[in-house]
PDB file of C-alpha atoms and ligand atoms in Angstrom:
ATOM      1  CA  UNK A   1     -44.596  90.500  48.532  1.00 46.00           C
ATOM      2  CA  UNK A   2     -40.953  91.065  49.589  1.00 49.00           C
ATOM      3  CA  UNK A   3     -40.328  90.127  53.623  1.00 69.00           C
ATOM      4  CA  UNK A   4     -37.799  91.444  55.379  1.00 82.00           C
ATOM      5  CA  UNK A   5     -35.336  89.116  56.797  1.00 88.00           C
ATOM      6  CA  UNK A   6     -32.064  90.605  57.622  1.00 90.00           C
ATOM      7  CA  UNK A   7     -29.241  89.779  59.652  1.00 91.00           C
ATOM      8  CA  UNK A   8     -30.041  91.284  62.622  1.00 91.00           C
ATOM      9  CA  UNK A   9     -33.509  89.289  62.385  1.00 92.00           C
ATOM     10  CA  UNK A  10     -30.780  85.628  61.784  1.00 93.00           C
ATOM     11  CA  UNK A  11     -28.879  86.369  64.411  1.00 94.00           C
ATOM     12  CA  UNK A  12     -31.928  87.475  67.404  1.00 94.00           C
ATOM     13  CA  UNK A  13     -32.937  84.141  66.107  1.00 96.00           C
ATOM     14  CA  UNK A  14     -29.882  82.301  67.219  1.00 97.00           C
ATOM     15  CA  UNK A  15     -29.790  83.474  70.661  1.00 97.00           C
ATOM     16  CA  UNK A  16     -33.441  82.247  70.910  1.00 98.00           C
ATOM     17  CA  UNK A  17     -31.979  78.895  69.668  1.00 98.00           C
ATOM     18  CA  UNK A  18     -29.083  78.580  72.598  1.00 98.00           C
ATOM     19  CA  UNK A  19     -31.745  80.423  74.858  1.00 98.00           C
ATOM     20  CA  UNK A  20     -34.029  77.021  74.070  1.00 98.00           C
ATOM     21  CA  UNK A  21     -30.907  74.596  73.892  1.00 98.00           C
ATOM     22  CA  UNK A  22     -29.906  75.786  77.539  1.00 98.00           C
ATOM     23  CA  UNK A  23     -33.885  75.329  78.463  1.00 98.00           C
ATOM     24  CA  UNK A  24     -33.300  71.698  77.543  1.00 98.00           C
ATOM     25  CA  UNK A  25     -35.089  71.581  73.630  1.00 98.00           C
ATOM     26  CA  UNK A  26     -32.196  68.728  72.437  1.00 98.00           C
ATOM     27  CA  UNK A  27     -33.835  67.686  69.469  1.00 98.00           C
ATOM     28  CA  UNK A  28     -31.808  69.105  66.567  1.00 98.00           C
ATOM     29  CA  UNK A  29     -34.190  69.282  63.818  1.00 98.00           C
ATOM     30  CA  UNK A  30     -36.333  71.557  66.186  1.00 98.00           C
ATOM     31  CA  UNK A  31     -33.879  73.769  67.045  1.00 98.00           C
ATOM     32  CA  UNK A  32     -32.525  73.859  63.306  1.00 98.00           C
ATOM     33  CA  UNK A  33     -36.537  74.832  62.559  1.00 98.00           C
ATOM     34  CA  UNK A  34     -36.827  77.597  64.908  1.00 98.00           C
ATOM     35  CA  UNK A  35     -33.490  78.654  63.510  1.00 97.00           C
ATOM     36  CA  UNK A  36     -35.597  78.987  60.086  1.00 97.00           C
ATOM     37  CA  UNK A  37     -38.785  80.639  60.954  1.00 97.00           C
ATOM     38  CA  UNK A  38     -38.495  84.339  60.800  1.00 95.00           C
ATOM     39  CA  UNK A  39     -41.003  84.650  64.105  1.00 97.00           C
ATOM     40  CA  UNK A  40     -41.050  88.648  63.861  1.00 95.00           C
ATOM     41  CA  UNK A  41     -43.365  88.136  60.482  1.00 94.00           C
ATOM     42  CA  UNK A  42     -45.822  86.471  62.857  1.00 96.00           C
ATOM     43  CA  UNK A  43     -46.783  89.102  65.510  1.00 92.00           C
ATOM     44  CA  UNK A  44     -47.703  93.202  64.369  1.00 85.00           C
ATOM     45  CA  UNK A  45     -44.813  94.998  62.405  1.00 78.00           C
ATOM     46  CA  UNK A  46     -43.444  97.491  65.111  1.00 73.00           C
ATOM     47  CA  UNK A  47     -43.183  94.740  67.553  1.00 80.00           C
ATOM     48  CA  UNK A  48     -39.699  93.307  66.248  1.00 80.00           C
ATOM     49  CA  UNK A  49     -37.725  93.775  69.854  1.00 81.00           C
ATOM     50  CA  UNK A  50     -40.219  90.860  70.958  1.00 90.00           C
ATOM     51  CA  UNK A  51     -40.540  88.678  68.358  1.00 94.00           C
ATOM     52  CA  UNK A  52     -37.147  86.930  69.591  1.00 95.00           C
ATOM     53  CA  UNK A  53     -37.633  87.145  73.375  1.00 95.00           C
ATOM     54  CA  UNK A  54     -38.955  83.987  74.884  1.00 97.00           C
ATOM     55  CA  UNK A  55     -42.461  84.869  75.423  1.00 96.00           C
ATOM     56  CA  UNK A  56     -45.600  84.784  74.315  1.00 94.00           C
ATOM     57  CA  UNK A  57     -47.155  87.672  72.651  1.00 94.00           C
ATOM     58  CA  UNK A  58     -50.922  89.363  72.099  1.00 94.00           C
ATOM     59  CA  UNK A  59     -52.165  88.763  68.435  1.00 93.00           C
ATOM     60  CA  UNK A  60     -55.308  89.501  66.777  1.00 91.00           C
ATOM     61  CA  UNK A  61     -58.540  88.720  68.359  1.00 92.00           C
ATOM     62  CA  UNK A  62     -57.387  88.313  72.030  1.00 92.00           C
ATOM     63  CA  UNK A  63     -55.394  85.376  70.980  1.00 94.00           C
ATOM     64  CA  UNK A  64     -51.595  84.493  71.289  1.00 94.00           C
ATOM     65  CA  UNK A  65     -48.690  83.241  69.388  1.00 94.00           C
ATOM     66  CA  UNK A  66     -47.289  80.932  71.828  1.00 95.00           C
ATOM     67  CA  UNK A  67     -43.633  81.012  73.693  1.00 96.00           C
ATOM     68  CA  UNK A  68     -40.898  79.737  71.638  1.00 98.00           C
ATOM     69  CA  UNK A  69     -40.135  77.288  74.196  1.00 98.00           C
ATOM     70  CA  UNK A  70     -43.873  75.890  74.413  1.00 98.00           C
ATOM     71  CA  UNK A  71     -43.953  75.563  70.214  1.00 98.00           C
ATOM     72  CA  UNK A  72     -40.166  73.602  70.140  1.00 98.00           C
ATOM     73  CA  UNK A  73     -41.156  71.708  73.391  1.00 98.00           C
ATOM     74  CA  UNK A  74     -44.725  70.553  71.846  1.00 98.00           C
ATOM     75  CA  UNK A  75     -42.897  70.025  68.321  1.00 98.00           C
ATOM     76  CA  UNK A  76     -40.182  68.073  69.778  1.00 98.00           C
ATOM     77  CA  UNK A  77     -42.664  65.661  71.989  1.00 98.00           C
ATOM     78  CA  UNK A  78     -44.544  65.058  68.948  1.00 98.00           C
ATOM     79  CA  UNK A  79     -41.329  62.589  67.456  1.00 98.00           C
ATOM     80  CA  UNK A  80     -42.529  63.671  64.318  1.00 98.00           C
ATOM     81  CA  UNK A  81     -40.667  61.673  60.904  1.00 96.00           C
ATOM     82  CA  UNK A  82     -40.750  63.501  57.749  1.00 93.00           C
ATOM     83  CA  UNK A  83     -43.556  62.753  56.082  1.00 97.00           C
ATOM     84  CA  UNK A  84     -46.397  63.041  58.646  1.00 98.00           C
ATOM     85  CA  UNK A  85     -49.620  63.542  58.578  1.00 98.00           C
ATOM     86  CA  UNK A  86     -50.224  66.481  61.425  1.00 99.00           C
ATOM     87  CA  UNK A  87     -53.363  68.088  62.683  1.00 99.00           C
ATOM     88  CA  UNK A  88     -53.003  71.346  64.756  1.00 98.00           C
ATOM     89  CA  UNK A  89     -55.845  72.385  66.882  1.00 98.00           C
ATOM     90  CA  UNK A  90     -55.454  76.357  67.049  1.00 98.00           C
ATOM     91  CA  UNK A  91     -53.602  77.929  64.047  1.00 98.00           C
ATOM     92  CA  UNK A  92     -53.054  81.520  65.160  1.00 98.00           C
ATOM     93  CA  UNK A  93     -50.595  83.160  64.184  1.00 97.00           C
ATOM     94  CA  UNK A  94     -49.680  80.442  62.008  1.00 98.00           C
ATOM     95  CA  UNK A  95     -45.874  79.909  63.431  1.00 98.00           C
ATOM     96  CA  UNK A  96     -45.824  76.550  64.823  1.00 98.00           C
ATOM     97  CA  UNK A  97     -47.857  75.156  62.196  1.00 98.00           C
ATOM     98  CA  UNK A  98     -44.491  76.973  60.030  1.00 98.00           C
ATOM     99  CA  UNK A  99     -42.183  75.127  62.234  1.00 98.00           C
ATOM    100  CA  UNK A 100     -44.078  71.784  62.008  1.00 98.00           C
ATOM    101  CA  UNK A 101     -43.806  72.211  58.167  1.00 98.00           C
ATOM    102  CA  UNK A 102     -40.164  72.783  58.182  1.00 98.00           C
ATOM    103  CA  UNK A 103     -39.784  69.870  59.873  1.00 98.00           C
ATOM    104  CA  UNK A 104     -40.960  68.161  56.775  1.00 98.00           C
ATOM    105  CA  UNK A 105     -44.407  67.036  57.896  1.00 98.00           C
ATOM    106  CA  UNK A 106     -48.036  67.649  55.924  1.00 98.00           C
ATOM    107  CA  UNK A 107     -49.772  70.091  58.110  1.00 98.00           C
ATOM    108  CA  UNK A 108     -53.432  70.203  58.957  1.00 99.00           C
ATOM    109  CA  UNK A 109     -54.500  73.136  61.093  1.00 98.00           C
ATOM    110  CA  UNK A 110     -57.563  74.614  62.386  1.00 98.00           C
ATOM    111  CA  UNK A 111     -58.501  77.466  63.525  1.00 98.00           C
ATOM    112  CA  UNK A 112     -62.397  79.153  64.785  1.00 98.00           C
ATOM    113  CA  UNK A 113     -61.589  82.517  64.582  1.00 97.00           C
ATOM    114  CA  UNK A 114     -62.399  83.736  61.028  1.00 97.00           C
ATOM    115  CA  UNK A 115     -60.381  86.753  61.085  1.00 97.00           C
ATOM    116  CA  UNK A 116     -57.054  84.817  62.323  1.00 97.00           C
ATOM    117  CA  UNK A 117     -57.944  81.869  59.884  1.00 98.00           C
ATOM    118  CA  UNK A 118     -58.390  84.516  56.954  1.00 98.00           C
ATOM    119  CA  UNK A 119     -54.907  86.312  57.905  1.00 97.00           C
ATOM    120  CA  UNK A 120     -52.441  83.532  58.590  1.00 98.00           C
ATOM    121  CA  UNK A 121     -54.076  81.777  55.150  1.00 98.00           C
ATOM    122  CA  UNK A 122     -53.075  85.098  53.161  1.00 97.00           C
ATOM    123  CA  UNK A 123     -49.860  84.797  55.084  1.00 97.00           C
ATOM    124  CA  UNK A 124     -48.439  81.578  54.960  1.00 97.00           C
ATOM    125  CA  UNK A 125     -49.478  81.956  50.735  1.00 97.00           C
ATOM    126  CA  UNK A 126     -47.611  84.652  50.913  1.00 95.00           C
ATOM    127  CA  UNK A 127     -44.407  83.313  52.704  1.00 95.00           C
ATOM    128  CA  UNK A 128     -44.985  80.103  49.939  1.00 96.00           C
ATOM    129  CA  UNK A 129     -45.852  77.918  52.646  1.00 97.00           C
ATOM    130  CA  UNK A 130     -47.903  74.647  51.725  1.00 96.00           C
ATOM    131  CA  UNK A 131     -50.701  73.546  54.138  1.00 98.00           C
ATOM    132  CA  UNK A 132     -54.219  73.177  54.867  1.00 98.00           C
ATOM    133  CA  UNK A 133     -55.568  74.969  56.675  1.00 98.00           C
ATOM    134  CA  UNK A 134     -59.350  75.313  58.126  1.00 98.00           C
ATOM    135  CA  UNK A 135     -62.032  77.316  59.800  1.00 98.00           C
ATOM    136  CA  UNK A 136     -63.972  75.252  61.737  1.00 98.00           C
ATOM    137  CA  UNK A 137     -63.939  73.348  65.508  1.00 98.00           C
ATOM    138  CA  UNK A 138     -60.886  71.768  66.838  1.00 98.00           C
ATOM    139  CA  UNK A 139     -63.180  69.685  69.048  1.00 98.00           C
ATOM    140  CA  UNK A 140     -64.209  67.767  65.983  1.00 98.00           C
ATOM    141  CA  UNK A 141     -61.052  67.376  63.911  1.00 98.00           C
ATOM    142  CA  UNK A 142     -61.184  66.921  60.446  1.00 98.00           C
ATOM    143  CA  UNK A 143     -63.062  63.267  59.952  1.00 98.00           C
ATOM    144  CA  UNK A 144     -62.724  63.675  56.584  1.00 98.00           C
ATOM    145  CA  UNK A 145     -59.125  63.638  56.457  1.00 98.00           C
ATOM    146  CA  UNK A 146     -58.383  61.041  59.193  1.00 98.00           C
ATOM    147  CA  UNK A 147     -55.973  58.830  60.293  1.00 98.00           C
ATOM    148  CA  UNK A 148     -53.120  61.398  61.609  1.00 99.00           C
ATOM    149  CA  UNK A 149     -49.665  60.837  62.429  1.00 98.00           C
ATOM    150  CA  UNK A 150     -49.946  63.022  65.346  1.00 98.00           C
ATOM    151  CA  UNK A 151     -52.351  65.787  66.230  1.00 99.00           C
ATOM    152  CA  UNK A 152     -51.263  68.776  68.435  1.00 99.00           C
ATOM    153  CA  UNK A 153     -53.587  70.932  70.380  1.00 98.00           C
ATOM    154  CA  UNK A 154     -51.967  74.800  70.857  1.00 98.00           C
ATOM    155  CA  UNK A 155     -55.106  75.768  73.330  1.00 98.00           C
ATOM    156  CA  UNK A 156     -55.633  74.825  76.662  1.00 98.00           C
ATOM    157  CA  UNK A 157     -58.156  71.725  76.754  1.00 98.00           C
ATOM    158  CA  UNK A 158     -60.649  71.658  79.606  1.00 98.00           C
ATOM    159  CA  UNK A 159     -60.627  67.723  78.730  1.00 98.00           C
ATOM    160  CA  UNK A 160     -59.787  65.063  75.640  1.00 98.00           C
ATOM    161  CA  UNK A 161     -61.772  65.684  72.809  1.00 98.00           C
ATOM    162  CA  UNK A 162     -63.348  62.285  71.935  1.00 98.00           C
ATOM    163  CA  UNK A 163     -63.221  62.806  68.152  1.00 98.00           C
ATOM    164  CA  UNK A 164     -59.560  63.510  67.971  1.00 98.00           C
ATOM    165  CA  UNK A 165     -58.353  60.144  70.073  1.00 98.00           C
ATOM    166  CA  UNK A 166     -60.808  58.176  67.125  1.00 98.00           C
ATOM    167  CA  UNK A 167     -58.579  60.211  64.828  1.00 98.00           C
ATOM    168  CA  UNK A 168     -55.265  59.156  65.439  1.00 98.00           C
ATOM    169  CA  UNK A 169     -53.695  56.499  63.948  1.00 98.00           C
ATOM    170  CA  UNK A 170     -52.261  53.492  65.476  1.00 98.00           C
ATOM    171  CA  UNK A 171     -49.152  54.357  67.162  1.00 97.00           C
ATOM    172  CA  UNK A 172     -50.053  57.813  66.860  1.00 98.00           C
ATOM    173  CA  UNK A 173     -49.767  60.637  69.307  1.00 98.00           C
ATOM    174  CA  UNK A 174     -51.785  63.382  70.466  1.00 98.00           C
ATOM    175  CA  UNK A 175     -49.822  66.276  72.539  1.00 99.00           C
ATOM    176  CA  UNK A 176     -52.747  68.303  74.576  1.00 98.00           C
ATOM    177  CA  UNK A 177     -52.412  71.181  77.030  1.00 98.00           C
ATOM    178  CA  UNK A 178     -54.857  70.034  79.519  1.00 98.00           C
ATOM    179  CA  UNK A 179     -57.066  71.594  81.987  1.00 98.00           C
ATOM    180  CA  UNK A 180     -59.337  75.133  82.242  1.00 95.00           C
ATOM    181  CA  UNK A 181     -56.776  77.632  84.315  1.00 92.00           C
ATOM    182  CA  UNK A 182     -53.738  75.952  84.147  1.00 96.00           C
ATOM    183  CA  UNK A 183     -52.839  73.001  82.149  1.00 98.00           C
ATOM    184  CA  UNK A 184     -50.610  69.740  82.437  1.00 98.00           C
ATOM    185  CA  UNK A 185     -48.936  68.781  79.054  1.00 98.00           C
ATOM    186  CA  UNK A 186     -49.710  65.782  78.275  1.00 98.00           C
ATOM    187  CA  UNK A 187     -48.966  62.956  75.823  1.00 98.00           C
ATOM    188  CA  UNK A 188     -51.649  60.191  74.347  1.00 98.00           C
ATOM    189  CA  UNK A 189     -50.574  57.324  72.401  1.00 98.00           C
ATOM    190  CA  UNK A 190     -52.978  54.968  70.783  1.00 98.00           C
ATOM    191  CA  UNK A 191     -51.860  51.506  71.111  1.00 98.00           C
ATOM    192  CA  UNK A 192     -54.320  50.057  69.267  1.00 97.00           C
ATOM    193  CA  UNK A 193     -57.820  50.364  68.375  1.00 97.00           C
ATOM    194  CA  UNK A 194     -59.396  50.157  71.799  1.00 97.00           C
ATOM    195  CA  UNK A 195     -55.801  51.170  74.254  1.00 98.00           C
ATOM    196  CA  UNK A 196     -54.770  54.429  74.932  1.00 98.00           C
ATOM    197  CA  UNK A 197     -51.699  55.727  77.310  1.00 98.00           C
ATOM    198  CA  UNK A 198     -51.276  59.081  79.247  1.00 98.00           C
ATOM    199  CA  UNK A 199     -48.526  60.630  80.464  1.00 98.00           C
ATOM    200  CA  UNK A 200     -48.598  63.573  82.446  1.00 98.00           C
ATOM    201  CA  UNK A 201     -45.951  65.828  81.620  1.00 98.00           C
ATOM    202  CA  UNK A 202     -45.054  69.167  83.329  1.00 94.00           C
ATOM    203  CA  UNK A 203     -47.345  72.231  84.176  1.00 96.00           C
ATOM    204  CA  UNK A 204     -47.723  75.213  81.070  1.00 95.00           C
ATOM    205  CA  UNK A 205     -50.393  78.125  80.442  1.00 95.00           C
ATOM    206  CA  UNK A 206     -52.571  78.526  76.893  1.00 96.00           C
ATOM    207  CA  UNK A 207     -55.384  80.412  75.999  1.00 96.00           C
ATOM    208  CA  UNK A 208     -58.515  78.316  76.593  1.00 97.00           C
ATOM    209  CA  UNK A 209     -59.841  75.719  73.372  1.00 98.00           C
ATOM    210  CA  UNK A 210     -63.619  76.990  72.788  1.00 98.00           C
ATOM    211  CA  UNK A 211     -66.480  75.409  70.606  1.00 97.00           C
ATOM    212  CA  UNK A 212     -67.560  76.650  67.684  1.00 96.00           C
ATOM    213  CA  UNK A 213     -66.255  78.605  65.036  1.00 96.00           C
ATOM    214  CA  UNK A 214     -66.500  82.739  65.185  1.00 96.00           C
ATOM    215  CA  UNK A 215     -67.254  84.439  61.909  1.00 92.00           C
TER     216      UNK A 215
HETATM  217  N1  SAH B   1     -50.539  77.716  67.355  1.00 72.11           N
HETATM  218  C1  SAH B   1     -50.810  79.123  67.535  1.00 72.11           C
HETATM  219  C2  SAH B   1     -51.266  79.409  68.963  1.00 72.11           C
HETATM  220  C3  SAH B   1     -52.426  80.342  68.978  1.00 72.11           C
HETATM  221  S1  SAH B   1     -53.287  80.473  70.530  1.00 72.11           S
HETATM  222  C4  SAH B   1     -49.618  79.984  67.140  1.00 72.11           C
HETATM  223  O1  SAH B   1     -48.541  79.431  66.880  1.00 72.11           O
HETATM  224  O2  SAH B   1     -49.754  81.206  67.039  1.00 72.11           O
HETATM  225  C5  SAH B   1     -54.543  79.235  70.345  1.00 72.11           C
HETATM  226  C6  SAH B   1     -55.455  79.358  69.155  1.00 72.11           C
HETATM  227  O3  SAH B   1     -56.423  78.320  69.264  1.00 72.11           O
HETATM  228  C7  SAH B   1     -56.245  80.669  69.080  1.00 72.11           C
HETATM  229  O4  SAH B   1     -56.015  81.258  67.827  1.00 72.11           O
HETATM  230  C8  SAH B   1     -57.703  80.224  69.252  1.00 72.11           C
HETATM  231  O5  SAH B   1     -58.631  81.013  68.508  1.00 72.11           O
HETATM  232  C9  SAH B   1     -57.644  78.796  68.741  1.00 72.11           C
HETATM  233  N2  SAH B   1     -58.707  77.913  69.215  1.00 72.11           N
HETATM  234  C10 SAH B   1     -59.284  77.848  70.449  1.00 72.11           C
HETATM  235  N3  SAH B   1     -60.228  76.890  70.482  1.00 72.11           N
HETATM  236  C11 SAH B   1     -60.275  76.328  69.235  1.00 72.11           C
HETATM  237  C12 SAH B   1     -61.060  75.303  68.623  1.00 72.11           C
HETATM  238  N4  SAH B   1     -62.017  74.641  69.283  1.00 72.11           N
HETATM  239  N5  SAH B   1     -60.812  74.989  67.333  1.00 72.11           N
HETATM  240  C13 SAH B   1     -59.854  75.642  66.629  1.00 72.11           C
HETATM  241  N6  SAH B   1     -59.089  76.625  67.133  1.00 72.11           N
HETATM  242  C14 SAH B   1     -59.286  76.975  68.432  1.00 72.11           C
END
């Protein structure tokens, strides 16, 4: 399969990078990730003009592929070091768990809609992307492969799922958009085995995180 990634695709792609630079994304390896993705093979061919705006955008089953700004902004709170081990709530589209893999980390995802889980799996083969990706319920992680690094949730959390604090690591983080409407990003670090902190970071707007999985 031969994608189509042309010049005028690199260079819409580094005006999104100074567009997030001026928005106040610092962290290099972020921006240098972004830089790398080619977004526009994320969202419906025919839809190219958008893939670089700043914006969200409508992909299959009533679902999103999140603002550029929210993915570098989640990726860069996340202090990830090569190496890893990263669980995504919410695959999508597919593209931040792309730009968490260029930044060198082994990527978990998963996702409950079977017809997004079966498309960005065909894609991210097809791009020769390596990760792991599942169909199943964010709300309950992925016991099996527990401790994580870091998890990030890309859905809108009405509150913290239990079963994702118990699988963090020590010292690991959890990034989670939370609340029903609206949501405040915010950052959870397990200290220890019992501790936790929370910090409450600015408002932001994600579809909502739903139980179950839909075939
Ligand atoms: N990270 C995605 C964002 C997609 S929008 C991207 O870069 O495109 C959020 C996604 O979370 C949707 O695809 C939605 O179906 C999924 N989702 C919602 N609740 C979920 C849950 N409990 N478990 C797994 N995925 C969930």
């Amino acid at each position: 399969m031969i994608h189509n990634d042309s010049y005028r695709h690199k260079g819409l792609r580094n005006k999104l990078v100074q567009t997030l630079r001026q928005k106040g994304i610092s962290n290099e390896d972020v921006l240098t990730a972004i830089g790398r993705v080619p977004r526009h093979l994320f969202i419906e061919s025919g839809f190219v003009n958008f893939a670089y705006q700043d914006k969200a955008f409508p992909i299959a089953a009533g679902q999103t592929i999140s603002q550029p700004y929210t993915v570098a902004y989640q990726t860069e709170l996340l202090e990830l070091k090569p190496g890893d081990k990263v669980l995504e709530i919410g695959t999508g589209s597919g593209y931040q768990a792309v730009v968490l893999i260029e930044m060198g980390v082994d990527l978990y995802s998963i996702e409950r809609q079977n017809e997004l889980f079966n498309k960005t799996n065909r894609l991210l083969k097809n791009l020769g992307y390596n990760a792991h990706l599942f169909l199943g319920d964010g709300y309950k992680g992925l016991p099996a492969f527990a401790p994580f690094d870091k998890i990030i949730i890309t859905a809108g959390a009405p509150f913290i799922p239990k079963d994702l604090l118990l699988q963090l690591g020590h010292g690991g983080r959890l990034i989670i958009p939370l609340g029903e409407r609206e949501q405040i990003m915010t950052k959870i670090v397990r200290i220890n085995e019992d501790d936790f902190e929370q910090i409450s970071l600015g408002s932001c707007a994600f579809v909502p995180m739903l139980e179950g999985i839909v075939k």
